[in-house]
Amino acid sequence: SGLFKITFFSFLYEISVFLIGAVVILKLNIENKKKGTLLIGASSANTGFLGYSIAYTIGSYQGLVRAVFFDLSSLLILMTVVFSIVAKYGNAKGIKKELVKFPPFYAIIAGFFFFFLHISFPNPVLEIFDMAKKGMIVCVMVSIGLGLSFKETFRDFKYSSFLAFLRLIGAPVLIALPICYVAGFKGIDGLIFLVQSAMPVAYSTYIFSDIYNMDREMAASIVFAVTVLSLITLPVMVYFGGRIFSIQT
């Protein structure tokens, strides 16, 4: 129940961040496909690929488990908010079929099945999963690089700056920390919650923008810029989070 408590409050956190971002984004005088791309960026963070690695480094298996339960809210957001954004601002033809056969949904069900039945995999299988994960990250980053335009990066920097402040500093400090206090998250629970809340814009922002005919160049610029900025903010967040929650990092 303690782990699902993390999921519940992380969902409240992610919805709050999205609503704040949406209030600003919807007032912008830009074309709809750009609004759609920005809304996806505001709604999703890289709590999976990047978040898992950092959580494991901080708290080993205990940190990773808490990061996974935090990330469950991202799946819920993805299957509700993000698909709704795509339906409104993108080329949503066939999106209902995509939702039904969405791979992460079935992957998380399988993961819970193995977790609750305490089924473990032999090390060679785990090593294959680890190599696949690293290969996926490389493929995604190469894809983003191919879609990146430095002209677009500078042009869209004001949007990247807004999402960077929202995702990397503003929301973690002003929303996540109070949630930790209200929820009673202490020690490793609080630290992982804070660090996961400070992750940059998700890679899926680019993937969805590309697949559903929104602004792919803007998405690539935003993911690139916010991820680079997170290389500065995340170590700071880990350091101060460790002091706040009395965890040596």
Coordinates of C-alpha atoms in Angstrom, one line a residue:
S1 CA 0.0 0.0 0.0
G2 CA 2.9 2.3 0.7
L3 CA 4.2 1.9 -2.9
F4 CA 0.8 2.6 -4.4
K5 CA 0.6 5.7 -2.2
I6 CA 3.6 7.0 -4.2
T7 CA 1.6 6.3 -7.4
F8 CA -1.4 8.1 -6.2
F9 CA 0.5 11.2 -5.2
S10 CA 2.7 11.2 -8.3
F11 CA -0.5 11.1 -10.4
L12 CA -1.8 14.2 -8.5
Y13 CA 1.6 15.8 -9.1
E14 CA 1.7 15.1 -12.8
I15 CA -1.9 16.4 -13.3
S16 CA -1.1 19.5 -11.4
V17 CA 2.0 20.2 -13.5
F18 CA 0.1 19.6 -16.7
L19 CA -2.8 21.9 -15.7
I20 CA -0.4 24.7 -14.8
G21 CA 1.5 24.3 -18.1
A22 CA -1.8 24.1 -20.0
V23 CA -3.0 27.4 -18.6
V24 CA 0.0 29.1 -20.1
I25 CA 0.3 27.2 -23.3
L26 CA -3.3 27.6 -24.3
K27 CA -3.0 31.3 -24.1
L28 CA -0.1 31.4 -26.6
N29 CA -0.8 32.7 -30.1
I30 CA 0.7 29.8 -32.0
E31 CA -0.7 27.2 -34.4
N32 CA -2.5 24.2 -33.0
K33 CA 0.1 21.6 -33.8
K34 CA 2.7 23.6 -31.8
K35 CA 0.3 23.8 -28.9
G36 CA -0.2 20.1 -29.0
T37 CA 3.5 19.5 -28.9
L38 CA 4.0 21.8 -25.9
L39 CA 1.0 20.3 -24.1
I40 CA 2.6 16.8 -24.5
G41 CA 5.9 18.2 -23.2
A42 CA 4.1 19.6 -20.1
S43 CA 2.2 16.4 -19.5
S44 CA 5.0 13.8 -19.5
A45 CA 8.5 13.5 -18.0
N46 CA 11.4 11.1 -18.5
T47 CA 10.6 9.1 -15.3
G48 CA 11.3 5.9 -17.1
F49 CA 14.6 5.6 -19.0
L50 CA 16.4 8.4 -17.1
G51 CA 14.5 8.2 -13.9
Y52 CA 15.0 4.5 -13.3
S53 CA 18.8 4.8 -13.8
I54 CA 19.2 7.7 -11.4
A55 CA 16.8 6.1 -8.8
Y56 CA 18.9 2.9 -8.9
T57 CA 22.1 4.8 -8.5
I58 CA 20.7 6.6 -5.5
G59 CA 18.9 3.8 -3.7
S60 CA 19.7 0.5 -5.5
Y61 CA 16.8 -1.9 -5.7
Q62 CA 14.7 0.1 -3.2
G63 CA 15.1 3.3 -5.1
L64 CA 14.3 1.6 -8.4
V65 CA 11.1 0.0 -7.1
R66 CA 9.9 3.4 -5.9
A67 CA 10.8 5.0 -9.2
V68 CA 8.7 2.3 -11.0
F69 CA 5.6 3.0 -8.8
F70 CA 6.1 6.8 -9.4
D71 CA 6.3 6.1 -13.1
L72 CA 2.9 4.3 -13.1
S73 CA 1.3 7.7 -13.1
S74 CA 3.1 8.6 -16.3
L75 CA 1.5 5.6 -18.0
L76 CA -2.0 6.7 -16.8
I77 CA -1.3 10.2 -18.0
L78 CA 0.0 8.8 -21.3
M79 CA -3.1 6.7 -21.9
T80 CA -5.5 9.5 -21.0
V81 CA -4.1 13.1 -21.3
V82 CA -1.6 12.5 -24.0
F83 CA -3.9 10.5 -26.3
S84 CA -6.5 13.2 -25.8
I85 CA -4.0 15.9 -26.8
V86 CA -3.1 13.9 -29.9
A87 CA -6.8 13.4 -30.8
K88 CA -7.4 17.2 -30.6
Y89 CA -4.2 18.7 -32.1
G90 CA -2.7 15.9 -34.2
N91 CA -3.6 13.5 -37.0
A92 CA -5.5 11.0 -34.8
K93 CA -6.5 8.6 -37.5
G94 CA -6.4 5.1 -36.0
I95 CA -5.6 6.3 -32.5
K96 CA -8.2 4.0 -30.8
K97 CA -6.5 1.0 -32.3
E98 CA -3.1 2.3 -31.1
L99 CA -4.4 2.8 -27.6
V100 CA -5.7 -0.8 -27.5
K101 CA -2.4 -2.3 -28.6
F102 CA -0.2 0.2 -26.7
P103 CA 2.9 -2.0 -25.7
P104 CA 3.7 -0.2 -22.3
F105 CA 0.2 -1.1 -21.0
Y106 CA 0.8 -4.8 -21.5
A107 CA 4.4 -4.5 -20.3
I108 CA 3.3 -3.0 -17.0
I109 CA 0.7 -5.7 -16.5
A110 CA 3.3 -8.4 -17.0
G111 CA 5.7 -6.5 -14.7
F112 CA 3.1 -6.5 -11.9
F113 CA 2.4 -10.2 -12.5
F114 CA 6.1 -11.1 -11.9
F115 CA 6.4 -8.6 -9.1
F116 CA 3.5 -9.8 -6.9
L117 CA 4.2 -13.5 -7.6
H118 CA 7.9 -12.9 -6.7
I119 CA 9.1 -14.4 -10.0
S120 CA 12.7 -13.5 -10.7
F121 CA 14.6 -13.9 -14.0
P122 CA 18.1 -15.4 -14.2
N123 CA 21.0 -13.0 -14.7
P124 CA 21.5 -13.6 -18.4
V125 CA 17.9 -12.6 -19.1
L126 CA 18.3 -9.5 -17.0
E127 CA 21.4 -8.6 -18.9
I128 CA 19.5 -8.9 -22.2
F129 CA 16.8 -6.6 -20.8
D130 CA 19.5 -4.1 -19.7
M131 CA 21.2 -4.2 -23.1
A132 CA 17.8 -3.7 -24.8
K133 CA 17.1 -0.7 -22.6
K134 CA 20.4 0.9 -23.4
G135 CA 19.9 0.3 -27.1
M136 CA 16.5 1.8 -27.0
I137 CA 17.9 5.0 -25.4
V138 CA 20.5 5.3 -28.1
C139 CA 17.9 4.8 -30.9
V140 CA 15.6 7.4 -29.4
M141 CA 18.4 10.0 -29.0
V142 CA 19.7 9.3 -32.6
S143 CA 16.1 9.8 -33.8
I144 CA 15.8 13.1 -31.9
G145 CA 19.2 14.2 -33.3
L146 CA 18.1 13.5 -36.8
G147 CA 15.0 15.7 -36.3
L148 CA 16.9 18.4 -34.5
S149 CA 17.5 21.8 -36.2
F150 CA 19.7 24.3 -34.4
K151 CA 17.7 27.1 -36.1
E152 CA 14.6 25.6 -34.5
T153 CA 16.3 25.1 -31.2
F154 CA 17.1 28.8 -30.9
R155 CA 13.7 29.9 -32.2
D156 CA 11.9 27.7 -29.8
F157 CA 14.2 28.4 -26.8
K158 CA 11.6 30.5 -25.0
Y159 CA 9.2 27.5 -25.0
S160 CA 12.0 25.2 -23.9
S161 CA 12.9 27.6 -21.1
F162 CA 9.3 27.6 -19.9
L163 CA 9.1 23.8 -19.8
A164 CA 12.6 23.6 -18.3
F165 CA 11.6 25.9 -15.4
L166 CA 8.3 24.1 -15.0
R167 CA 9.6 20.6 -15.1
L168 CA 13.1 20.9 -13.6
I169 CA 12.8 23.6 -10.9
G170 CA 9.4 25.2 -10.3
A171 CA 7.1 22.2 -10.0
P172 CA 9.5 20.0 -8.0
V173 CA 10.2 22.8 -5.4
L174 CA 6.7 24.3 -5.3
I175 CA 4.5 21.2 -5.7
A176 CA 6.5 18.0 -5.1
L177 CA 8.1 19.1 -1.8
P178 CA 4.7 20.1 -0.3
I179 CA 3.2 16.8 -1.5
C180 CA 6.1 14.9 0.2
Y181 CA 5.2 16.8 3.4
V182 CA 1.5 16.2 3.2
A183 CA 1.9 12.5 2.2
G184 CA 4.5 11.9 4.9
F185 CA 7.2 10.7 2.5
K186 CA 10.5 10.4 4.3
G187 CA 13.9 9.0 3.7
I188 CA 14.2 7.1 0.4
D189 CA 10.5 7.6 -0.4
G190 CA 10.8 11.4 -0.3
L191 CA 14.1 11.6 -2.1
I192 CA 13.0 9.4 -5.0
F193 CA 9.6 11.2 -5.3
L194 CA 11.4 14.6 -5.5
V195 CA 14.0 13.4 -8.0
Q196 CA 11.4 11.7 -10.2
S197 CA 9.4 14.9 -10.1
A198 CA 12.4 16.8 -11.5
M199 CA 13.0 14.7 -14.6
P200 CA 13.1 16.5 -18.0
V201 CA 10.5 16.3 -20.8
A202 CA 9.9 12.7 -21.9
Y203 CA 11.4 11.4 -25.2
S204 CA 7.8 10.4 -26.1
T205 CA 7.1 14.1 -26.8
Y206 CA 9.1 13.7 -29.9
I207 CA 7.8 10.3 -30.8
F208 CA 4.1 11.3 -30.6
S209 CA 4.7 14.6 -32.4
D210 CA 6.4 12.7 -35.2
I211 CA 3.8 9.9 -35.5
Y212 CA 0.8 12.1 -35.2
N213 CA 1.9 15.0 -37.4
M214 CA 2.4 17.7 -34.9
D215 CA 5.6 19.9 -34.7
R216 CA 8.4 17.3 -34.8
E217 CA 11.1 20.0 -35.1
M218 CA 9.8 21.8 -32.0
A219 CA 9.5 18.5 -30.1
A220 CA 13.1 17.6 -30.9
S221 CA 14.4 21.1 -29.8
I222 CA 12.4 21.0 -26.6
V223 CA 13.5 17.4 -25.6
F224 CA 17.1 18.3 -26.4
A225 CA 17.3 21.6 -24.6
V226 CA 15.4 20.5 -21.5
T227 CA 17.4 17.3 -21.2
V228 CA 20.7 19.2 -21.5
L229 CA 19.6 21.7 -18.8
S230 CA 18.6 18.7 -16.6
L231 CA 22.3 17.7 -16.5
I232 CA 22.8 20.8 -14.3
T233 CA 19.6 20.7 -12.3
L234 CA 19.3 17.0 -11.5
P235 CA 22.6 16.7 -9.5
V236 CA 21.6 19.8 -7.5
M237 CA 18.1 18.3 -6.8
V238 CA 19.7 15.0 -5.7
Y239 CA 22.1 16.8 -3.4
F240 CA 19.6 19.0 -1.7
G241 CA 17.0 16.2 -1.7
G242 CA 19.5 14.1 0.1
R243 CA 20.0 16.7 2.8
I244 CA 16.2 17.4 3.1
F245 CA 15.4 13.7 3.5
S246 CA 18.6 12.7 5.4
I247 CA 19.9 10.4 2.7
Q248 CA 23.6 10.2 1.9
T249 CA 24.0 10.6 -1.9

